[in-house]
Tab-separated table of C-alpha atoms in Angstrom:
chain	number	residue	atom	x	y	z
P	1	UNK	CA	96.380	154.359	70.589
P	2	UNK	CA	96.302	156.987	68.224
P	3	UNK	CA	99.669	158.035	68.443
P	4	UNK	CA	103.042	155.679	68.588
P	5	UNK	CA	104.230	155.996	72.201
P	6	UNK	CA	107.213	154.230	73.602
P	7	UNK	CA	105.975	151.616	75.842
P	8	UNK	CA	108.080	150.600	78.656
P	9	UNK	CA	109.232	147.159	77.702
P	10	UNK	CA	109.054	145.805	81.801
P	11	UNK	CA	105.295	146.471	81.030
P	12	UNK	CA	104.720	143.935	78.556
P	13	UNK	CA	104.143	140.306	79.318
P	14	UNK	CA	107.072	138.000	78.422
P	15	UNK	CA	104.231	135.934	76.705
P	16	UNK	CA	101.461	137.975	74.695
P	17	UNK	CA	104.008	140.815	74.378
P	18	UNK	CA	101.412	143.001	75.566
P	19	UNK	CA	100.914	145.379	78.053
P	20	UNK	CA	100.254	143.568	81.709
P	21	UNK	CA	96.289	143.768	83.206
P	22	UNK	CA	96.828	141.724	86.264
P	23	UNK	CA	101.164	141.339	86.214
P	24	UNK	CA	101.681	138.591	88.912
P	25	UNK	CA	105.544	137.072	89.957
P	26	UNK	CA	105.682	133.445	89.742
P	27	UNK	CA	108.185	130.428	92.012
P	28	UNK	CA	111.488	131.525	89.271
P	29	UNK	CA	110.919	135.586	89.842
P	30	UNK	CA	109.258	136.785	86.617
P	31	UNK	CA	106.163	138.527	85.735
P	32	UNK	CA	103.499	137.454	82.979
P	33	UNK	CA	100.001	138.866	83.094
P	34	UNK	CA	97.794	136.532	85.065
P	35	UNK	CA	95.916	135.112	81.838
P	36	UNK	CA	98.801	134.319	79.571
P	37	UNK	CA	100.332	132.408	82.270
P	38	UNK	CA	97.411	130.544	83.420
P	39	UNK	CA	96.950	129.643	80.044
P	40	UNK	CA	100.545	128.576	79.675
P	41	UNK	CA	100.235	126.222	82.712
P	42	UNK	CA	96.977	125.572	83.031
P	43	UNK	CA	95.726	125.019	79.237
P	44	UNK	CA	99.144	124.121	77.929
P	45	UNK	CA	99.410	122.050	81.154
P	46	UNK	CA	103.162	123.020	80.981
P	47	UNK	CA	105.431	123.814	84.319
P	48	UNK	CA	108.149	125.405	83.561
P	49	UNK	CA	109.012	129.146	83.268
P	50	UNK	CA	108.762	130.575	79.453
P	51	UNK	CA	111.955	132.687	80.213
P	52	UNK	CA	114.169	131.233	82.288
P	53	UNK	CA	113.078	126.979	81.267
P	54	UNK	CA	113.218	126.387	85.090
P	55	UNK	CA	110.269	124.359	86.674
P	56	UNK	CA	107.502	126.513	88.307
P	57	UNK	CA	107.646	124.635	92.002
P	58	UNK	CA	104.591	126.452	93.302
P	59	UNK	CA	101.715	126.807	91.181
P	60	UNK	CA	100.669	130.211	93.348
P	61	UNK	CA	100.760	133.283	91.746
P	62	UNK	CA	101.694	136.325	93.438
P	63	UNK	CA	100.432	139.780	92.059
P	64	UNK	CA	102.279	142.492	91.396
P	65	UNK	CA	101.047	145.838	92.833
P	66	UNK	CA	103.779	147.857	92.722
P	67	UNK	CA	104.110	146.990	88.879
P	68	UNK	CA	100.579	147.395	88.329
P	69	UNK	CA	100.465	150.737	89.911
P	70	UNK	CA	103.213	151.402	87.561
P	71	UNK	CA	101.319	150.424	84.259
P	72	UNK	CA	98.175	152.377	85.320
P	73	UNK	CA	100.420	155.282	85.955
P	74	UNK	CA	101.809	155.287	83.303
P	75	UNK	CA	98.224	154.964	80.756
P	76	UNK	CA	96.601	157.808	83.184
P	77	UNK	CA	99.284	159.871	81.947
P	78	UNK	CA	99.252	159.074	78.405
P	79	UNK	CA	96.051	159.450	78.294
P	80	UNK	CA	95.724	162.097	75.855
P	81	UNK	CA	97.854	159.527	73.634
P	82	UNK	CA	94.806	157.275	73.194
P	83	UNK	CA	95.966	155.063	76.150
P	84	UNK	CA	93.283	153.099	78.359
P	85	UNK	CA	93.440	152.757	81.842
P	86	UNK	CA	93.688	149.448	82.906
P	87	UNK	CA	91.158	149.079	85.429
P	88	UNK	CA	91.899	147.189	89.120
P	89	UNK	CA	91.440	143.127	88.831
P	90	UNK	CA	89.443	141.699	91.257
P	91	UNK	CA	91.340	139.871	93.539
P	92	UNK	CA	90.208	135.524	93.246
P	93	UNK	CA	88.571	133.421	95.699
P	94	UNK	CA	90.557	132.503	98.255
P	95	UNK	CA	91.063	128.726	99.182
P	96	UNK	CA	89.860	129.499	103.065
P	97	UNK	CA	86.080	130.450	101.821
P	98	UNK	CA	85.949	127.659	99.533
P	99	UNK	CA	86.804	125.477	102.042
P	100	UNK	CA	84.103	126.596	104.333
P	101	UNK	CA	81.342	126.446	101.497
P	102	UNK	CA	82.075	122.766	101.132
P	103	UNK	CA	82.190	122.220	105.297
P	104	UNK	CA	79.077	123.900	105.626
P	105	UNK	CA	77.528	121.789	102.408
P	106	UNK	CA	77.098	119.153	104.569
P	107	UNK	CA	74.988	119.941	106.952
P	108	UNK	CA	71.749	119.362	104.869
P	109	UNK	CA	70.676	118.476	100.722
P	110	UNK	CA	69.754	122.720	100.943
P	111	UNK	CA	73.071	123.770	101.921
P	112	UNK	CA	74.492	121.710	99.071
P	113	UNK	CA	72.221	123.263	96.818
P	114	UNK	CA	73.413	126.641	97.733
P	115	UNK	CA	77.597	125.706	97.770
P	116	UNK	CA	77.079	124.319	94.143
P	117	UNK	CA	74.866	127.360	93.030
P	118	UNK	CA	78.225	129.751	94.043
P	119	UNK	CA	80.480	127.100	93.313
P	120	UNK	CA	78.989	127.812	89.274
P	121	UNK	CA	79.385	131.714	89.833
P	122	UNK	CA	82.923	131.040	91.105
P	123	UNK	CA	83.914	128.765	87.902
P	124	UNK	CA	82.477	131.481	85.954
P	125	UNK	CA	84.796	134.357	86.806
P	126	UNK	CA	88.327	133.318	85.806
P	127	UNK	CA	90.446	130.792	85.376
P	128	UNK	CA	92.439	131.284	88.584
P	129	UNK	CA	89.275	130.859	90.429
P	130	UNK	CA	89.296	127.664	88.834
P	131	UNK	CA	92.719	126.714	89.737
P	132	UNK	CA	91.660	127.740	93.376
P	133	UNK	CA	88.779	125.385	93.378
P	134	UNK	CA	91.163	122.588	92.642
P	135	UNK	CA	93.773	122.984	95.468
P	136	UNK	CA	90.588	123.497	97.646
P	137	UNK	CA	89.826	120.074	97.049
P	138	UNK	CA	86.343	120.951	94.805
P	139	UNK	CA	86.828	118.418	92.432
P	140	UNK	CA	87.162	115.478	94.971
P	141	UNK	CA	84.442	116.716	96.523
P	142	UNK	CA	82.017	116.852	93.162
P	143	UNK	CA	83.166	113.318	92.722
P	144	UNK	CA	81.810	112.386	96.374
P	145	UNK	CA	78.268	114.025	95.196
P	146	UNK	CA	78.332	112.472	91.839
P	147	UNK	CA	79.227	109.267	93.523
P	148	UNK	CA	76.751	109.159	96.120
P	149	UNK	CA	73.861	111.050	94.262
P	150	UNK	CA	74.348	109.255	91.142
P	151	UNK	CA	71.270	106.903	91.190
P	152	UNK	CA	68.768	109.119	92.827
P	153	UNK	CA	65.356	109.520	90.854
P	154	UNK	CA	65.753	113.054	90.568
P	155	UNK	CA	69.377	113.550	89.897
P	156	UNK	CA	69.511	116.812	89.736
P	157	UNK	CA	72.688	117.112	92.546
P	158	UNK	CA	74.555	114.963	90.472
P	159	UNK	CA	73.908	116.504	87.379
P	160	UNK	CA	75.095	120.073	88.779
P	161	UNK	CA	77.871	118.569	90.244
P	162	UNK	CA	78.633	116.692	87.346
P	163	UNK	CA	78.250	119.796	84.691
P	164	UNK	CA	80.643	121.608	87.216
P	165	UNK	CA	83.438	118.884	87.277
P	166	UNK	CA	83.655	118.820	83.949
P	167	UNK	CA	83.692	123.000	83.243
P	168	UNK	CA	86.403	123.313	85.809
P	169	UNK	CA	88.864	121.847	83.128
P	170	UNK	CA	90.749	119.748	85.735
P	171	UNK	CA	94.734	119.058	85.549
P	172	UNK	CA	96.141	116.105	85.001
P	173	UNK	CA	97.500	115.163	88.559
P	174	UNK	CA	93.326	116.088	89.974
P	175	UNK	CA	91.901	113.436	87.136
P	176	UNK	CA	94.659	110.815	88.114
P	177	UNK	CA	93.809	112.094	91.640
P	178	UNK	CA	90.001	111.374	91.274
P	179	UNK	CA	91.001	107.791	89.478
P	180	UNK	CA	92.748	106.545	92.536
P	181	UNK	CA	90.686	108.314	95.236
P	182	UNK	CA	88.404	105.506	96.513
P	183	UNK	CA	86.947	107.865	99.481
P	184	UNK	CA	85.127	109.969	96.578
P	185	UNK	CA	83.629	107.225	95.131
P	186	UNK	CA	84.831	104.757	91.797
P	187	UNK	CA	84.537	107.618	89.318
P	188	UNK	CA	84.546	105.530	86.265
P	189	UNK	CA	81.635	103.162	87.553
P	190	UNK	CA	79.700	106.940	88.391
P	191	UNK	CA	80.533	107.826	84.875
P	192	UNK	CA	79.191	104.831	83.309
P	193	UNK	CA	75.812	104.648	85.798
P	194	UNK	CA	74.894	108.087	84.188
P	195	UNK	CA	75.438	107.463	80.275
P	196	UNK	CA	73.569	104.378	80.922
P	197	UNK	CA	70.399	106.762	82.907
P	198	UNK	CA	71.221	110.213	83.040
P	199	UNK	CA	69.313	113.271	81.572
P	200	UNK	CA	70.803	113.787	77.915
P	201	UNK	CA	73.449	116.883	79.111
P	202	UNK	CA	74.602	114.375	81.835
P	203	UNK	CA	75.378	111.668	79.328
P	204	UNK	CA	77.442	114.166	77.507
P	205	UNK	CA	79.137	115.439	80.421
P	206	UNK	CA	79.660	111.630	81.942
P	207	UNK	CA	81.383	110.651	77.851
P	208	UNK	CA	83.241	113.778	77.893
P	209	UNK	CA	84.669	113.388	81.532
P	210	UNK	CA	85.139	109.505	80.898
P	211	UNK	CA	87.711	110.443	78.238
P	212	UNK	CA	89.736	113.057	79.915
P	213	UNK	CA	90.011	110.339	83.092
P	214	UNK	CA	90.918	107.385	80.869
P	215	UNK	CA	93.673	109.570	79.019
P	216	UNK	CA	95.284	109.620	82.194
P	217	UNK	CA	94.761	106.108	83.776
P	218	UNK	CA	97.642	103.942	83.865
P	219	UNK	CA	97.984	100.378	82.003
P	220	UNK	CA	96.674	98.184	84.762
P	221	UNK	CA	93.870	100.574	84.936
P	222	UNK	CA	92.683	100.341	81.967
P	223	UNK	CA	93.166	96.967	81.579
P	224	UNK	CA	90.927	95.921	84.315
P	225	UNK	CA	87.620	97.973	82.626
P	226	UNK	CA	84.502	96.332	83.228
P	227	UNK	CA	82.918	94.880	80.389
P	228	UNK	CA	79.702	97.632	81.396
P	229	UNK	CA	82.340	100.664	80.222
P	230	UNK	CA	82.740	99.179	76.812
P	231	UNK	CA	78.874	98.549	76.661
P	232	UNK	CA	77.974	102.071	77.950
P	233	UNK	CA	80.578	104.026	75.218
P	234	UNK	CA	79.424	101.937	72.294
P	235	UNK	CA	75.516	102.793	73.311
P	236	UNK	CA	76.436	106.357	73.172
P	237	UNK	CA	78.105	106.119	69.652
P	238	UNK	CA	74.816	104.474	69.004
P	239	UNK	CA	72.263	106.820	70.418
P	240	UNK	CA	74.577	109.790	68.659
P	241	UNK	CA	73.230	112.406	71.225
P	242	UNK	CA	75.710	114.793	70.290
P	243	UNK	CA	78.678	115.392	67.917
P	244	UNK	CA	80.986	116.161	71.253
P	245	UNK	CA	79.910	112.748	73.009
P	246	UNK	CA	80.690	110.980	69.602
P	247	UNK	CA	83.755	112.093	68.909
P	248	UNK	CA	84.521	111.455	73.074
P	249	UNK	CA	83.448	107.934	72.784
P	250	UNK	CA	85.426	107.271	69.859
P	251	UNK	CA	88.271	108.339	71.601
P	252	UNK	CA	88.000	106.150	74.818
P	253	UNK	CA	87.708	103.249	72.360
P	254	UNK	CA	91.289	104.601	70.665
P	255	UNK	CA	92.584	104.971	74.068
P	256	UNK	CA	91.110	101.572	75.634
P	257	UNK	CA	91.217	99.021	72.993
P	258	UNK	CA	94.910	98.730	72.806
P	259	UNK	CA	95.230	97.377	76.118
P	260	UNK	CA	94.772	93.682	77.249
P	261	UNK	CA	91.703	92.015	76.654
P	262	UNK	CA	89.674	95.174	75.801
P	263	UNK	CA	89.643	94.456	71.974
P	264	UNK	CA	87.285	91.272	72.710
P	265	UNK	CA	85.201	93.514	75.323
P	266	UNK	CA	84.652	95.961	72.674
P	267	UNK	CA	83.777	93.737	69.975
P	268	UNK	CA	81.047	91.560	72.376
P	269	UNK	CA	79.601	95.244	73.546
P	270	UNK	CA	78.723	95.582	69.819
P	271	UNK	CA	81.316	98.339	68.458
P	272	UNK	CA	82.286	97.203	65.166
P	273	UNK	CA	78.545	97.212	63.932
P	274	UNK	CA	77.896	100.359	65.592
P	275	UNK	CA	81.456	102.102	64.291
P	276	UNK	CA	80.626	100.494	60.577
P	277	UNK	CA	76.673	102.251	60.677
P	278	UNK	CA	78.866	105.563	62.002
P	279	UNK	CA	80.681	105.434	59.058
P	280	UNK	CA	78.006	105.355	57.112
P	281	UNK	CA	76.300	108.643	58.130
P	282	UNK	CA	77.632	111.995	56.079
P	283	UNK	CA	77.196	114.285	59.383
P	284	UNK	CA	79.402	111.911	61.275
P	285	UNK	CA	81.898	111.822	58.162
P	286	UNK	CA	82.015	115.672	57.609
P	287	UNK	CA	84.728	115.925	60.326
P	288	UNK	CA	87.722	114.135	59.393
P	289	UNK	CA	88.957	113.358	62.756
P	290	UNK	CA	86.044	111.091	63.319
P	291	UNK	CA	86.283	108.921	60.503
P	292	UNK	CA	89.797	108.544	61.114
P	293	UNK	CA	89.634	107.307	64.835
P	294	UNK	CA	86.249	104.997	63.099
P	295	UNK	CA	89.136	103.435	61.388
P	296	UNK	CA	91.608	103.250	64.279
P	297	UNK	CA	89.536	101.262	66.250
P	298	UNK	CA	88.508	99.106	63.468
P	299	UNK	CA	92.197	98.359	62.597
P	300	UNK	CA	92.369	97.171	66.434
P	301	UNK	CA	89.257	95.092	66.667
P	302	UNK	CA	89.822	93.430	63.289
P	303	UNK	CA	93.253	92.122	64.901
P	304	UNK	CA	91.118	89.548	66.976
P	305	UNK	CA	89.381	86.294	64.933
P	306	UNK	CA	86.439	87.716	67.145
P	307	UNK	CA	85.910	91.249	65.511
P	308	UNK	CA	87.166	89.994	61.722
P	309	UNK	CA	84.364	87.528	62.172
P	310	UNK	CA	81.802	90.477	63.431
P	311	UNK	CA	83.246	92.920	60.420
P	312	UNK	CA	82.564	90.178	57.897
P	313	UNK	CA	78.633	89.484	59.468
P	314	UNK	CA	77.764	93.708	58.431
P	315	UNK	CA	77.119	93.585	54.713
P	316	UNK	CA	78.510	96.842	53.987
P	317	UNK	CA	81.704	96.520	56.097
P	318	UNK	CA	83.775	95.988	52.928
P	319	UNK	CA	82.120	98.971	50.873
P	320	UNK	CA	82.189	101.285	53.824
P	321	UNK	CA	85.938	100.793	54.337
P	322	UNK	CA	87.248	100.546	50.490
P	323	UNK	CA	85.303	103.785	50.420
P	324	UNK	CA	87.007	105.766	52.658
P	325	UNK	CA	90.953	105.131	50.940
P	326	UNK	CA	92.308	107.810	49.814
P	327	UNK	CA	89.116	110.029	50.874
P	328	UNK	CA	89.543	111.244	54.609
P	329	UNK	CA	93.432	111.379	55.257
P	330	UNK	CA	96.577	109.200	55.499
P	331	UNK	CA	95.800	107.964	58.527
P	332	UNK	CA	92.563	106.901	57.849
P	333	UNK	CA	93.567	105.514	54.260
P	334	UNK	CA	96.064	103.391	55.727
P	335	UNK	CA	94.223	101.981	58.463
P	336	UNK	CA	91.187	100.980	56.135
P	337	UNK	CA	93.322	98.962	53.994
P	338	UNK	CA	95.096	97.736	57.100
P	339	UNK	CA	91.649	96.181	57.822
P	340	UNK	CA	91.305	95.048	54.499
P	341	UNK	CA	94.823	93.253	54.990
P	342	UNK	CA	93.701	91.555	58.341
P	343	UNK	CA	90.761	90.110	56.994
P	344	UNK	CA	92.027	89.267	53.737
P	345	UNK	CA	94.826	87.641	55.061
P	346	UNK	CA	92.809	85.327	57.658
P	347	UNK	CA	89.048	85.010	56.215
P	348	UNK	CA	89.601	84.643	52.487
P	349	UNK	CA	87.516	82.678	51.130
P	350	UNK	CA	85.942	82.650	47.408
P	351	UNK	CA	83.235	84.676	47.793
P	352	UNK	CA	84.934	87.381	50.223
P	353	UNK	CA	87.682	87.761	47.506
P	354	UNK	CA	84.897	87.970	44.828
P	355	UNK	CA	82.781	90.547	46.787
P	356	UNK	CA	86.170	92.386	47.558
P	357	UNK	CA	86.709	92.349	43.342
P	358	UNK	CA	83.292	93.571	42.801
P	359	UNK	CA	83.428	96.208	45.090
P	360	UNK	CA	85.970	98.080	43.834
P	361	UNK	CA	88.460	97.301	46.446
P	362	UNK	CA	91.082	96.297	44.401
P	363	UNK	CA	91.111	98.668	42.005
P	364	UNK	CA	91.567	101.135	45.132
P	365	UNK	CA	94.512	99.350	46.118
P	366	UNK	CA	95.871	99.469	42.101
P	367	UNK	CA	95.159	103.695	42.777
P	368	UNK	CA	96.926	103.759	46.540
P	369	UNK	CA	100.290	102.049	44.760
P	370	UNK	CA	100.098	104.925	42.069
P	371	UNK	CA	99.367	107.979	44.245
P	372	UNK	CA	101.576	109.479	46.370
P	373	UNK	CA	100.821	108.039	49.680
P	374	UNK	CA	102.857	106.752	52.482
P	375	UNK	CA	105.346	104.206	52.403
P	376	UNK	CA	103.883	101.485	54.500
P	377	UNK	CA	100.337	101.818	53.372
P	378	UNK	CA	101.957	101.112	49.481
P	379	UNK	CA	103.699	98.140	50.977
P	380	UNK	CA	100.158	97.046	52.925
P	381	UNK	CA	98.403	97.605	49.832
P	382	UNK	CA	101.002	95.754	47.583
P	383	UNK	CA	100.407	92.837	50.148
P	384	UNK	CA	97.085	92.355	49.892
P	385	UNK	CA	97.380	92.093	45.937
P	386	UNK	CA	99.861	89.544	45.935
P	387	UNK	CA	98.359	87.186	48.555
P	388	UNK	CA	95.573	87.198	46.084
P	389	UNK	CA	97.347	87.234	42.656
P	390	UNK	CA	96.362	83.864	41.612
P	391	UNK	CA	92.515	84.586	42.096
P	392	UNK	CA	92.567	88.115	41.179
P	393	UNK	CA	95.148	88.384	38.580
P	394	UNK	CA	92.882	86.066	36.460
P	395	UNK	CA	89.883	87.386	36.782
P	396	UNK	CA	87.671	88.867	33.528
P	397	UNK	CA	86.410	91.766	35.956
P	398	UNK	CA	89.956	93.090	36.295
P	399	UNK	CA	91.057	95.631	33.527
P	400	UNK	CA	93.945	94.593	31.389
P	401	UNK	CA	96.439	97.729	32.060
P	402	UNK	CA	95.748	96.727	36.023
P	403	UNK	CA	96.332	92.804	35.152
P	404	UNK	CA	99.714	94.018	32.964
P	405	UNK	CA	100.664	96.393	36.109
P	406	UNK	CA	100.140	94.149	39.125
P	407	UNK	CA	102.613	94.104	41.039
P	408	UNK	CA	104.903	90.389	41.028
């Protein structure tokens, strides 16, 4: 605008505080433009009302003509004021077409060619579309085609149907919904089949997908993972196809390995070698969040005799650890020497206390006691150096102002 203009303050959204495209009333009786308040729902995946706190019931949003006519009004007239006219939104899919694209789908492998070919254009408008594909029931049905498509030679159903699942940005209730919906198929097992053979997009689709399912999954669920989900996440951290899948697979490990016997599945399927080699690559370090869920999981395999005796096999397991205190974050700083703890506490023997001396890993604890660093990791840290006082205390590598400071 080139000129200050009152602006009618009904106009704005409650939200952005801007001036309404597409105003629409939702369940409580307020407007919000459509996009902050899909956004607020939707991405924010909250449900109640920004103004009045009450719980949206109905997740349908009404428009607002009469307002809209209003606002475009009201910027025709000021137009000489600098004012745009906010053009007429297109009106979304409704849920009756959608539903007849997916009847008709079935008649032949063609038709389902064609419903998944507008299916993408219809993802690609807006978000509401999006939201109207999922009360449609589009993401069940994906599932079915993923599910029953999966382990053709050509694959190239499943892989549209997969690369569509995953870009409609499903809510929470639809993933839980696809988790316990047998008649589409066992999702997770469909997941796993393509990271163990799909195309290289697939893979990262199938990693990507598997961790916004899992998040959701309930204990028992997750607790009952085949040993072939463990051995299908860790091959992806190995391969490293992409940074996204990485960082995906790293996190169904942080969400999975708490949970029942999953720590032992993890550490047969090869993860600790695999996390330890991940460590050791600078791209994979650049990005602090990766490291620190490395050393997550670590912490949590290193809590069975299994995966201390796995971490102590890698010969740079202790070097790669006691280099990353007090060099990525808190988090990551405390978990390392949380590791460090676990296997100094049950595998000591003379040469792992020797190797731990040489390598500089006690000197790192000496530095975590003097920094300011949290609380617990001090007291973890402190730990470790008195369990060992009687070896390390004495020994000729140690400095004298670190033997005259160590801690009693």
């Amino acid at each position: 605008m080139d000129e200050e203009i009152e602006i009618p303050p009904f106009f704005l959204c409650p939200i952005s505080l801007e001036i309404m495209k597409d105003p629409v009333i939702v369940s409580t009786g307020i407007t919000y433009d459509r996009d902050s308040i899909e956004k607020w729902l939707f991405s924010g995946k909250k449900n109640s009302c920004p103004v009045t706190k009450q719980d949206i019931t109905d997740a349908d949003l009404t428009p607002n003509h009469t307002l809209r006519r209003l606002i475009q009004s009201w910027c025709t007239f000021n137009a000489s004021y600098g004012v745009e006219r906010i053009p007429t939104p297109r009106p979304p899919i409704c849920k009756s077409e959608i539903e007849k694209l997916i009847k008709d789908s079935a008649s032949s492998h063609k038709n389902q060619v064609k419903c998944l070919k507008r299916l993408r254009q219809i993802v690609s408008e807006n978000v509401t579309n999006k939201r109207c594909l999922e009360v449609a029931g589009v993401p069940e049905f994906l599932a079915t085609i993923i599910s029953n498509n999966g382990f053709d030679a050509s694959m190239t159903l499943s892989d549209e149907a997969l690369s569509l699942l995953y870009h409609l940005e499903s809510s929470e209730t639809v993933l839980k919904n696809l988790l316990n919906n047998k008649k589409s198929g066992d999702i997770v097992k469909s997941l796993t089949k393509i990271m163990q053979r799909g195309i290289y997009e697939s893979r990262v689709y199938a990693t990507l997908l598997l961790k916004n399912i899992l998040e959701v999954a309930d204990p028992m669920q997750i607790m009952t993972l085949k040993p072939s989900v463990f051995t299908e996440v860790v091959q992806i951290l190995d391969d490293r196809i992409s940074h996204k899948a990485t960082k995906a697979a790293m996190h169904v490990l942080v969400t999975i390995c708490p949970w029942g016997r999953n720590r032992h599945k993890a550490v047969e399927a090869g993860a600790i070698s695999v996390i330890i080699e991940l460590l050791m690559d600078e791209g994979f370090s650049s990005d602090r969040r990766g490291p620190e869920m490395a050393m997550v999981v670590l912490d949590m395999l290193c809590q069975c005799a299994e995966g201390r005796a796995k971490f102590l096999n890698h010969g740079a397991a202790i070097a790669v650890v006691c280099k990353k205190i007090l060099r990525v974050s808190q988090t990551a700083s405390d978990r390392a020497i949380r590791v460090l703890l676990s296997v100094g506490r049950f595998c000591a023997t003379p040469a792992l206390l020797q190797e731990m001396l040489q390598l500089g890993v006690v000197e790192k604890l000496f530095l975590v006691l003097q920094v300011s660093c949290g609380s617990k990791t001090k007291e973890k840290a402190k730990e470790l150096l008195k369990l060992h006082a009687r070896v390390w205390k004495d020994s000729p590598c140690l400095p004298r102002n670190m033997i005259l400071a160590y801690p009693s």
